[in-house]
C-alpha positions as CSV (number, residue, x, y, z in Angstrom):
1,M,10.5,15.0,32.0
2,K,9.9,11.6,33.2
3,K,6.7,11.0,30.9
4,Y,8.5,12.4,28.0
5,I,11.3,9.9,28.3
6,F,9.8,7.1,26.5
7,P,8.6,8.8,23.5
8,L,12.1,10.4,23.5
9,I,13.9,7.0,23.3
10,L,11.5,5.7,20.9
11,L,11.9,8.8,18.7
12,F,15.8,8.7,18.6
13,V,15.3,4.6,18.1
14,S,13.2,5.4,15.1
15,I,15.1,8.4,13.4
16,I,18.9,7.3,13.5
17,P,18.1,4.4,10.7
18,L,16.8,7.4,8.6
19,L,19.8,9.3,8.6
20,D,20.9,7.8,5.4
21,L,18.1,9.3,3.8
22,L,19.5,12.8,4.1
23,H,22.0,12.0,1.4
24,A,21.2,13.9,-1.7
25,G,19.3,11.5,-4.4
26,L,17.3,8.8,-4.7
27,P,18.2,5.4,-2.9
28,I,18.8,2.9,-5.7
29,T,16.2,0.4,-4.8
30,H,14.2,-2.4,-6.8
31,D,10.6,0.0,-7.0
32,G,12.0,3.6,-5.5
33,Q,12.3,5.2,-9.0
34,D,9.3,3.5,-10.5
35,H,7.6,4.9,-7.3
36,V,8.4,8.2,-7.9
37,A,7.2,8.2,-11.5
38,R,3.8,7.0,-10.5
39,I,4.1,9.7,-8.0
40,A,4.7,12.4,-10.8
41,N,1.7,11.0,-12.7
42,F,-0.5,11.3,-9.7
43,Y,0.4,14.7,-9.0
44,Q,-0.2,15.8,-12.4
45,N,-3.9,14.8,-12.5
46,L,-4.3,16.2,-9.2
47,S,-3.0,19.4,-10.8
48,E,-5.4,19.0,-13.8
49,G,-8.3,18.8,-11.5
50,N,-8.8,15.2,-11.2
51,I,-9.3,14.3,-7.3
52,I,-9.5,10.6,-7.7
53,P,-6.4,10.0,-10.4
54,R,-6.5,6.8,-12.4
55,W,-4.8,7.3,-15.5
56,A,-1.0,7.6,-15.9
57,A,-0.1,9.4,-19.0
58,T,3.3,9.7,-19.3
59,L,3.8,5.9,-18.1
60,N,4.3,2.8,-21.1
61,W,6.6,4.7,-23.3
62,G,4.0,7.3,-23.6
63,Y,0.9,5.4,-24.3
64,G,-0.6,5.9,-21.0
65,H,-1.5,2.9,-18.3
66,P,-4.3,2.6,-15.8
67,I,-1.5,1.7,-13.0
68,L,-2.9,4.3,-11.1
69,M,-6.4,2.7,-10.8
70,F,-4.8,-0.6,-9.0
71,L,-2.2,1.1,-7.1
72,Y,-2.7,1.9,-3.4
73,P,-3.1,6.0,-3.6
74,L,-2.4,7.1,-0.1
75,P,1.4,7.5,-0.3
76,S,1.0,9.3,-3.6
77,Y,-1.6,11.6,-2.1
78,I,0.8,12.3,0.8
79,A,3.9,12.7,-1.5
80,S,1.8,15.1,-3.6
81,S,0.9,17.3,-0.7
82,F,4.8,17.7,0.1
83,H,5.7,18.0,-3.7
84,F,3.0,20.9,-3.5
85,L,4.6,22.3,-0.9
86,G,7.9,23.0,-3.2
87,F,10.0,19.9,-2.3
88,S,10.8,18.0,-5.4
89,L,9.3,14.7,-6.4
90,V,12.3,12.6,-5.1
91,D,12.3,14.3,-1.8
92,S,8.7,14.0,-1.4
93,A,9.0,10.4,-1.8
94,K,11.8,10.3,1.0
95,I,9.8,12.4,3.3
96,V,6.8,9.8,2.9
97,F,9.4,6.9,4.0
98,A,10.8,8.7,6.6
99,S,7.5,10.3,8.7
100,T,5.4,7.0,8.2
101,F,8.5,4.9,9.6
102,V,8.6,7.2,12.6
103,L,4.9,7.2,13.1
104,S,4.6,3.7,12.9
105,A,6.6,3.3,16.1
106,F,4.5,5.6,17.9
107,T,1.3,4.1,16.5
108,M,2.5,1.0,17.8
109,Y,3.5,2.6,21.2
110,L,-0.2,4.3,21.5
111,W,-1.8,0.8,20.9
112,T,0.5,-1.6,22.9
113,K,0.8,0.9,26.0
114,N,-3.1,0.6,26.4
115,F,-2.3,-3.3,27.8
116,L,1.6,-3.3,28.5
117,P,3.7,-1.5,30.7
118,K,5.2,1.5,29.2
119,E,8.5,0.0,29.2
120,A,7.2,-3.0,27.5
121,A,5.3,-1.1,24.9
122,L,8.5,0.9,24.0
123,F,10.5,-2.6,23.5
124,S,7.4,-3.6,21.3
125,S,7.7,-0.3,19.1
126,A,11.0,-0.7,18.8
127,L,11.0,-4.2,17.7
128,Y,8.4,-3.2,15.3
129,V,10.5,-0.3,13.6
130,L,14.1,-2.3,13.9
131,A,13.1,-5.7,12.2
132,P,15.3,-6.3,9.2
133,Y,12.4,-6.6,6.9
134,R,11.5,-2.7,7.7
135,F,15.0,-1.9,6.1
136,V,14.1,-4.1,3.3
137,D,11.0,-2.5,2.7
138,L,13.2,0.9,3.1
139,Y,16.6,0.5,1.4
140,V,16.3,-2.6,-0.9
141,R,13.0,-2.9,-2.3
142,G,11.7,0.6,-1.8
143,A,8.3,-0.6,-1.1
144,I,6.6,2.6,-0.2
145,G,2.8,0.9,0.2
146,E,4.0,-1.5,2.6
147,H,5.9,0.7,4.6
148,V,3.0,3.2,4.9
149,A,0.9,0.1,5.6
150,F,3.0,-0.4,8.9
151,L,1.5,2.9,10.2
152,F,-1.8,1.9,10.0
153,M,-2.1,-1.8,11.5
154,P,-1.5,-0.9,15.4
155,L,-3.5,2.3,15.0
156,V,-6.8,-0.1,13.7
157,L,-6.2,-2.1,16.6
158,Y,-5.8,0.9,18.8
159,F,-9.3,2.3,18.1
160,I,-10.6,-1.5,18.3
161,L,-9.3,-1.5,22.0
162,K,-10.5,2.3,22.9
163,I,-14.3,1.2,21.6
164,S,-14.2,-1.7,23.5
165,K,-13.7,0.1,26.6
166,K,-15.6,3.1,26.4
167,Y,-18.0,4.4,24.0
168,S,-16.9,7.3,21.8
169,K,-18.0,8.5,18.4
170,W,-14.4,9.8,17.9
171,F,-13.3,6.0,18.5
172,I,-15.5,5.1,15.6
173,V,-14.4,7.6,13.2
174,G,-10.7,7.3,14.3
175,G,-11.2,3.5,13.8
176,A,-12.9,3.8,10.2
177,M,-10.3,6.5,9.1
178,S,-7.5,3.8,10.0
179,I,-8.9,1.2,8.2
180,A,-9.7,3.5,5.5
181,G,-5.8,4.5,5.5
182,L,-4.7,0.9,5.6
183,I,-6.7,-0.3,2.5
184,L,-5.2,2.8,0.6
185,S,-1.8,2.0,1.8
186,H,-1.4,-1.4,0.4
187,N,-4.1,-3.8,-1.3
188,A,-2.2,-7.0,-0.4
189,I,-1.3,-6.2,3.4
190,S,-5.0,-4.9,4.2
191,L,-6.1,-8.1,3.0
192,M,-3.5,-10.1,5.6
193,F,-4.4,-8.0,8.2
194,L,-7.9,-7.3,8.2
195,P,-8.8,-11.0,9.5
196,I,-6.5,-10.1,12.4
197,S,-8.5,-7.2,13.4
198,F,-11.8,-9.0,13.2
199,L,-10.1,-11.7,15.5
200,Y,-9.0,-8.7,17.7
201,A,-12.5,-7.4,17.9
202,L,-13.6,-11.2,19.2
203,Y,-10.8,-11.5,21.9
204,L,-11.9,-8.0,23.4
205,Y,-15.6,-9.0,23.6
206,S,-17.4,-6.2,25.6
207,K,-20.5,-6.2,27.1
208,Q,-20.8,-3.0,26.3
209,K,-23.8,-1.6,24.8
210,K,-24.0,-2.3,21.0
211,Y,-20.3,-3.1,21.0
212,F,-20.2,-5.5,18.0
213,Q,-23.0,-2.8,16.1
214,N,-20.1,-0.6,16.9
215,I,-17.2,-2.5,15.3
216,M,-19.1,-3.0,12.3
217,L,-19.6,0.5,12.2
218,I,-16.1,1.0,12.1
219,F,-15.6,-1.6,9.1
220,I,-18.5,-0.6,7.0
221,L,-17.5,3.1,7.2
222,G,-13.7,2.1,6.8
223,F,-14.9,0.2,3.5
224,G,-16.9,3.0,2.5
225,V,-14.5,5.9,2.8
226,S,-11.8,3.5,0.8
227,A,-14.3,2.4,-1.7
228,F,-13.3,4.7,-4.5
229,F,-10.1,2.7,-4.6
230,W,-10.8,-1.0,-3.7
231,M,-14.2,-1.5,-5.6
232,P,-12.3,-0.7,-9.3
233,A,-9.2,-2.1,-8.6
234,F,-11.1,-5.4,-7.6
235,F,-13.9,-5.5,-9.8
236,E,-11.9,-4.3,-13.1
237,G,-8.9,-6.4,-12.5
238,K,-10.6,-8.8,-14.8
239,F,-9.9,-6.4,-17.6
240,T,-5.9,-6.6,-16.9
241,L,-3.2,-8.9,-16.9
242,R,-3.4,-9.3,-13.4
243,D,-4.7,-13.1,-13.1
244,I,-2.6,-14.2,-15.9
245,V,0.8,-12.5,-14.8
246,T,0.3,-13.4,-10.8
247,A,-1.2,-17.0,-11.4
248,N,1.8,-19.0,-11.1
249,E,4.4,-16.3,-9.7
250,Y,4.0,-17.5,-6.0
251,K,5.2,-20.8,-7.0
252,S,9.4,-19.4,-7.4
253,R,9.1,-17.0,-4.5
254,F,8.5,-19.3,-1.3
255,V,11.5,-19.0,1.2
256,S,13.2,-21.6,3.3
257,L,12.7,-21.8,7.2
258,A,16.6,-21.3,7.5
259,D,16.4,-18.0,5.8
260,V,13.2,-17.0,8.0
261,I,15.6,-17.6,10.9
262,Y,19.0,-16.1,9.7
263,D,19.6,-14.9,6.4
264,S,22.7,-12.7,5.1
265,W,21.9,-9.1,3.7
266,N,21.9,-8.2,0.2
267,Y,20.5,-5.8,-2.0
268,G,19.3,-8.3,-4.8
269,G,16.0,-9.2,-5.8
270,S,13.4,-11.8,-4.6
271,G,15.1,-14.7,-3.3
272,Q,18.4,-12.7,-2.5
273,F,17.2,-10.0,0.0
274,T,17.0,-11.2,3.5
275,V,13.9,-12.6,4.9
276,Q,15.1,-13.1,8.2
277,L,12.6,-12.0,11.1
278,G,15.8,-10.8,13.1
279,I,17.9,-12.2,16.1
280,V,16.5,-10.3,18.8
281,N,12.9,-10.9,17.3
282,W,13.3,-14.5,17.3
283,L,14.8,-14.6,20.9
284,M,11.6,-12.7,22.0
285,I,9.5,-15.3,20.2
286,I,11.2,-18.1,21.7
287,L,10.5,-17.0,25.3
288,S,7.0,-16.2,24.6
289,I,6.3,-19.8,24.5
290,P,7.0,-20.3,28.1
291,V,5.7,-16.7,29.1
292,A,2.5,-17.6,27.5
293,L,2.0,-20.8,29.4
294,F,2.8,-18.8,32.6
295,L,0.3,-16.2,32.1
296,F,-2.0,-19.2,31.4
297,L,-1.4,-20.8,34.6
298,K,-1.9,-17.1,36.4
299,K,-5.3,-16.6,34.5
300,N,-3.4,-13.7,33.1
301,R,-5.9,-12.8,30.0
302,L,-2.5,-12.0,28.0
303,W,-2.2,-15.6,27.7
304,I,-5.1,-15.6,25.1
305,L,-3.2,-12.7,23.2
306,S,0.0,-14.4,23.6
307,F,-1.2,-17.7,22.1
308,G,-3.4,-16.2,19.3
309,A,-0.1,-14.3,18.4
310,L,1.9,-17.4,18.5
311,I,-0.6,-19.3,16.2
312,I,-0.8,-16.3,13.5
313,L,2.9,-15.7,13.6
314,S,3.4,-19.7,12.7
315,L,0.6,-19.4,10.1
316,S,2.3,-16.4,8.2
317,I,5.6,-18.1,8.4
318,F,3.8,-21.5,7.1
319,L,2.6,-19.4,4.3
320,M,5.8,-18.3,3.3
321,L,7.3,-21.8,2.8
322,S,6.6,-24.4,0.0
323,Y,4.4,-26.4,2.3
324,S,1.4,-24.2,1.8
325,S,1.8,-24.5,-1.9
326,F,-1.4,-26.1,-1.7
327,I,-3.3,-23.3,-0.4
328,W,-1.9,-20.7,-2.7
329,H,-3.1,-23.1,-5.2
330,H,-6.6,-23.2,-4.2
331,I,-7.0,-19.7,-2.7
332,K,-6.8,-17.9,-5.8
333,I,-7.1,-14.4,-4.1
334,L,-3.6,-15.2,-2.5
335,Q,-2.0,-15.5,-5.8
336,N,-2.5,-11.7,-6.3
337,F,0.1,-11.1,-3.6
338,Q,2.7,-12.5,-6.0
339,F,5.4,-13.0,-3.2
340,P,4.6,-15.5,-0.2
341,W,7.2,-13.6,1.7
342,R,5.1,-10.6,2.0
343,F,3.6,-12.3,5.3
344,L,6.7,-11.0,6.6
345,S,4.8,-7.9,7.6
346,I,2.3,-9.9,9.7
347,S,5.3,-11.9,11.2
348,V,7.0,-8.7,12.2
349,F,3.8,-7.3,13.7
350,V,2.7,-10.3,15.9
351,G,6.6,-10.6,16.7
352,A,6.6,-7.1,18.3
353,V,3.7,-7.6,20.4
354,L,5.0,-10.9,21.6
355,G,8.2,-9.3,22.4
356,G,6.2,-6.8,24.5
357,V,4.5,-9.4,26.6
358,V,7.9,-11.1,27.4
359,I,9.1,-7.8,28.7
360,S,6.2,-7.1,30.5
361,Q,6.7,-10.0,33.1
362,I,10.0,-8.7,34.1
363,R,9.4,-7.1,37.5
364,N,12.3,-5.3,38.6
365,Y,14.5,-2.9,36.7
366,R,12.7,-3.4,33.4
367,L,13.7,0.2,31.9
368,I,17.4,-0.9,32.1
369,V,16.6,-4.3,30.6
370,V,15.1,-2.7,27.5
371,C,17.6,-0.4,27.1
372,L,20.3,-3.1,27.2
373,I,18.2,-5.2,24.8
374,L,18.0,-2.1,22.4
375,L,21.4,-1.7,22.2
376,V,22.3,-5.2,21.4
377,F,19.4,-4.8,18.7
378,I,20.9,-1.5,17.3
379,F,24.4,-3.1,17.2
380,T,22.9,-6.2,15.2
381,S,21.0,-4.2,12.8
382,K,22.9,-1.0,12.3
383,D,24.4,-2.6,8.8
384,Y,20.6,-2.5,7.6
385,W,20.5,1.1,7.6
386,K,21.8,2.0,4.5
387,A,21.3,2.2,0.6
388,K,23.2,0.3,-1.7
389,G,23.8,3.9,-3.3
390,Y,22.1,6.8,-4.5
391,K,21.2,8.3,-8.0
392,V,20.3,11.8,-8.9
393,F,17.6,12.2,-11.4
394,P,16.5,15.8,-13.1
395,E,12.9,16.3,-12.5
396,S,12.0,16.2,-15.8
397,F,13.0,12.4,-16.1
398,F,9.4,11.8,-14.0
399,T,7.3,14.3,-15.4
400,G,8.4,13.4,-18.8
401,I,7.7,10.2,-20.7
402,Y,8.6,7.1,-18.7
403,N,10.1,4.0,-20.5
404,G,8.2,1.6,-18.5
405,T,4.9,0.7,-16.8
406,T,6.6,0.4,-13.3
407,D,4.7,-2.9,-12.5
408,T,5.7,-6.3,-14.1
409,G,2.5,-6.1,-16.4
410,E,-0.2,-7.2,-14.2
411,S,-2.1,-3.9,-14.7
412,S,-1.8,-3.7,-18.4
413,P,-5.2,-4.2,-20.4
414,I,-5.8,-7.8,-21.1
415,W,-6.0,-6.9,-25.2
416,S,-2.9,-4.7,-25.0
417,V,0.7,-6.2,-25.1
418,R,2.5,-6.6,-21.7
419,F,5.0,-3.7,-22.3
420,M,5.0,-1.0,-25.2
421,L,9.1,-1.1,-26.3
422,E,9.4,2.1,-27.7
423,R,7.7,5.5,-27.7
424,P,5.1,6.5,-30.1
425,K,6.3,8.9,-33.1
426,T,3.1,11.0,-32.7
427,H,-0.1,11.3,-30.0
428,T,-1.9,10.0,-33.6
429,E,-1.7,8.5,-36.8
430,V,-3.7,8.5,-39.8
431,I,-4.3,4.9,-40.8
432,D,-6.9,4.8,-43.3
433,G,-7.8,7.5,-46.0
434,N,-6.8,11.4,-45.9
435,A,-6.6,13.3,-43.0
436,K,-5.0,16.1,-41.5
437,V,-4.9,16.5,-37.5
438,V,-3.5,19.2,-35.3
439,E,-3.7,18.7,-31.5
440,I,-5.2,21.7,-29.8
441,F,-5.1,20.6,-26.2
442,R,-3.8,17.4,-23.9
443,N,-3.4,16.8,-20.7
444,S,-3.6,13.4,-18.8
445,T,-7.2,12.7,-19.5
446,K,-8.5,14.6,-22.2
447,H,-6.8,14.7,-26.0
448,E,-8.5,17.3,-28.4
449,Y,-7.9,17.8,-32.0
450,E,-9.1,19.5,-34.9
451,I,-9.5,16.9,-37.8
452,S,-10.0,18.1,-41.5
453,V,-10.9,15.0,-43.5
454,S,-11.6,14.9,-47.1
455,D,-13.5,11.5,-47.1
456,E,-13.8,8.9,-44.2
457,A,-10.4,8.4,-42.4
458,G,-9.2,6.2,-39.9
459,I,-7.5,7.5,-36.8
460,R,-5.2,5.8,-34.2
461,E,-4.7,7.4,-31.0
462,N,-1.8,6.1,-29.7
463,T,-3.2,5.6,-26.3
464,V,-3.8,2.2,-24.7
465,Y,-7.2,1.7,-24.3
466,F,-9.0,1.0,-21.0
467,P,-12.6,1.1,-20.2
468,G,-13.7,5.1,-19.5
469,W,-11.9,6.0,-22.9
470,R,-14.5,7.6,-25.2
471,V,-14.1,9.6,-28.3
472,L,-16.6,12.5,-29.1
473,L,-17.1,14.0,-32.2
474,D,-17.9,17.7,-32.2
475,E,-18.7,17.5,-28.6
476,G,-21.4,15.5,-29.1
477,Q,-21.9,12.3,-31.1
478,E,-19.9,9.4,-29.6
479,L,-17.5,7.5,-31.9
480,P,-17.1,3.7,-31.9
481,I,-13.7,2.6,-30.6
482,Q,-11.9,-0.6,-31.7
483,F,-9.1,-1.6,-29.4
484,Q,-8.3,-5.1,-31.0
485,D,-6.9,-4.3,-34.2
486,P,-4.1,-6.5,-34.5
487,N,-2.1,-3.7,-36.4
488,S,-2.9,-1.6,-33.4
489,R,-2.9,-4.2,-30.5
490,G,-4.5,-2.0,-27.3
491,L,-4.4,1.2,-28.8
492,M,-7.3,3.2,-29.6
493,T,-8.3,3.6,-33.7
494,F,-11.9,4.9,-34.9
495,Y,-13.2,6.5,-38.0
496,V,-13.8,9.9,-38.6
497,P,-16.7,11.2,-41.4
498,K,-16.1,13.7,-44.1
499,G,-15.5,17.4,-43.1
500,N,-13.8,19.3,-40.3
501,H,-14.1,18.2,-36.9
502,R,-13.4,18.8,-33.5
503,V,-12.6,15.6,-31.9
504,S,-11.9,14.9,-27.9
505,V,-10.8,11.7,-26.7
506,E,-11.4,11.7,-22.9
507,F,-10.8,9.1,-20.2
508,S,-13.8,9.3,-17.6
509,E,-15.6,7.3,-14.7
510,T,-17.3,4.1,-15.6
511,K,-20.5,3.3,-13.8
512,L,-18.5,1.2,-11.4
513,R,-16.4,4.0,-10.6
514,L,-19.0,6.7,-10.1
515,F,-20.6,4.5,-8.0
516,S,-17.5,3.8,-5.7
517,D,-17.1,7.5,-6.0
518,I,-20.4,8.3,-4.4
519,L,-20.1,5.6,-1.9
520,S,-16.8,7.1,-0.5
521,L,-18.3,10.5,-0.7
522,L,-21.2,9.4,0.8
523,S,-19.3,7.7,3.5
524,L,-17.3,10.9,4.5
525,G,-20.7,12.7,4.6
526,T,-21.9,10.0,7.1
527,I,-18.6,10.6,9.4
528,L,-19.2,14.4,9.0
529,I,-22.9,14.1,10.3
530,F,-21.9,11.5,12.8
531,L,-19.3,14.1,14.3
532,K,-21.9,17.0,14.5
533,I,-24.7,15.0,16.4
534,K,-24.3,15.4,20.0
535,K,-26.4,12.5,21.2
536,I,-25.9,9.1,19.6
């Protein structure tokens, strides 16, 4: 039983904050309801054979929305798997929150026990999951993407550490899939964390043959596997309101240093919910400074990790404060993060590592000390382990037309309005001439009609246009699409010639998306071949 004691303690510590999820219904959070609506659209695409869902047909009051192209898909893939097994959409989302929370504790333990005593690794993992911000994501914001990303941050570093010690193709594959998992979990968090991964690889510099080549292979394959998502999300973002909506958002979202040190619990929006690191977390950070100096004097290589973590922690906190506004102003990609307090995820991560380093220097009764501190930690954070309330929704609420875009409008097409305000009366309308339209088939990405026209007629498809939509006449001729008509702003309009026709309105892959799909497929194929080859 001795070897199971640490995992059992960690399992207990990571499960008890989740007990409130057993309550019936969906926790009332900022984004939770919207995430379930996205998952419903994602699952509908999968059930229709779209392996890479990109179009949310029922969002935006039924006019459709390209948000699935820009929204991290991994949480939706996982939730869809549980929904396929028979769980409701709400329960599937709750399972994703619960399972990834527990698994994040174990991935942190898996990594840290390789360079810290097990007691210290246990403590580091507990700090990682019990930090107040983790419960802000879980019970206040309902931020499923950030929540899942916490699972992969330690896992990426674990495989980098393993490959620095011993070559194994399994470490390369594990590292690549971990990086892909991180990217597919949350756009902003992956951009924040990947530089730390590179720095960690430099810190672990190894004389092992082809070390840097192996590290680069991990990153190349990881980016390759996830290319189907990040390439269109990055390059086709220019067709959305992203840069306009997010350009100045950060200016009003900075936090104060006092609030990072301590802030009261609140279920309100940005500027109201707590952005504190946590009392125990701060205690460990303060203690880590003399410990780092002690390690330096003892020539223990952990001093480099400790000082590096302190620098990264300081930078992550600085980027949350208004003093860093000049950096946000000049580095445009930061503006797409929208909220400076998102860097709390990095602060939580490196703070947990520092806590483990501090505990590692206790020589006697280490496990007893860890358990005592954990009891204090549990006592001080237990009030955060509950939702504001719960709401029970019928399944049809999410599978039917959804009155919203589920984001702040940053994913809306640039030629469209930011938000539609009411549902369309019909899927199509005759806006010029005389025609009879009969809908014969409709799913998320294909709408088919039989249209009888006495003379040329103008038709409006009440679907927002985005690159990839096309209109085919009699399954052959592609009709020109107009989407900037001031009377039908952002919606597709087209003209059908005289006669009886079968018209198909289809959403397909652009050349960029097709290239990114092929790149992901080739990367997965490379990994499979890589695993099959015995001698590499």
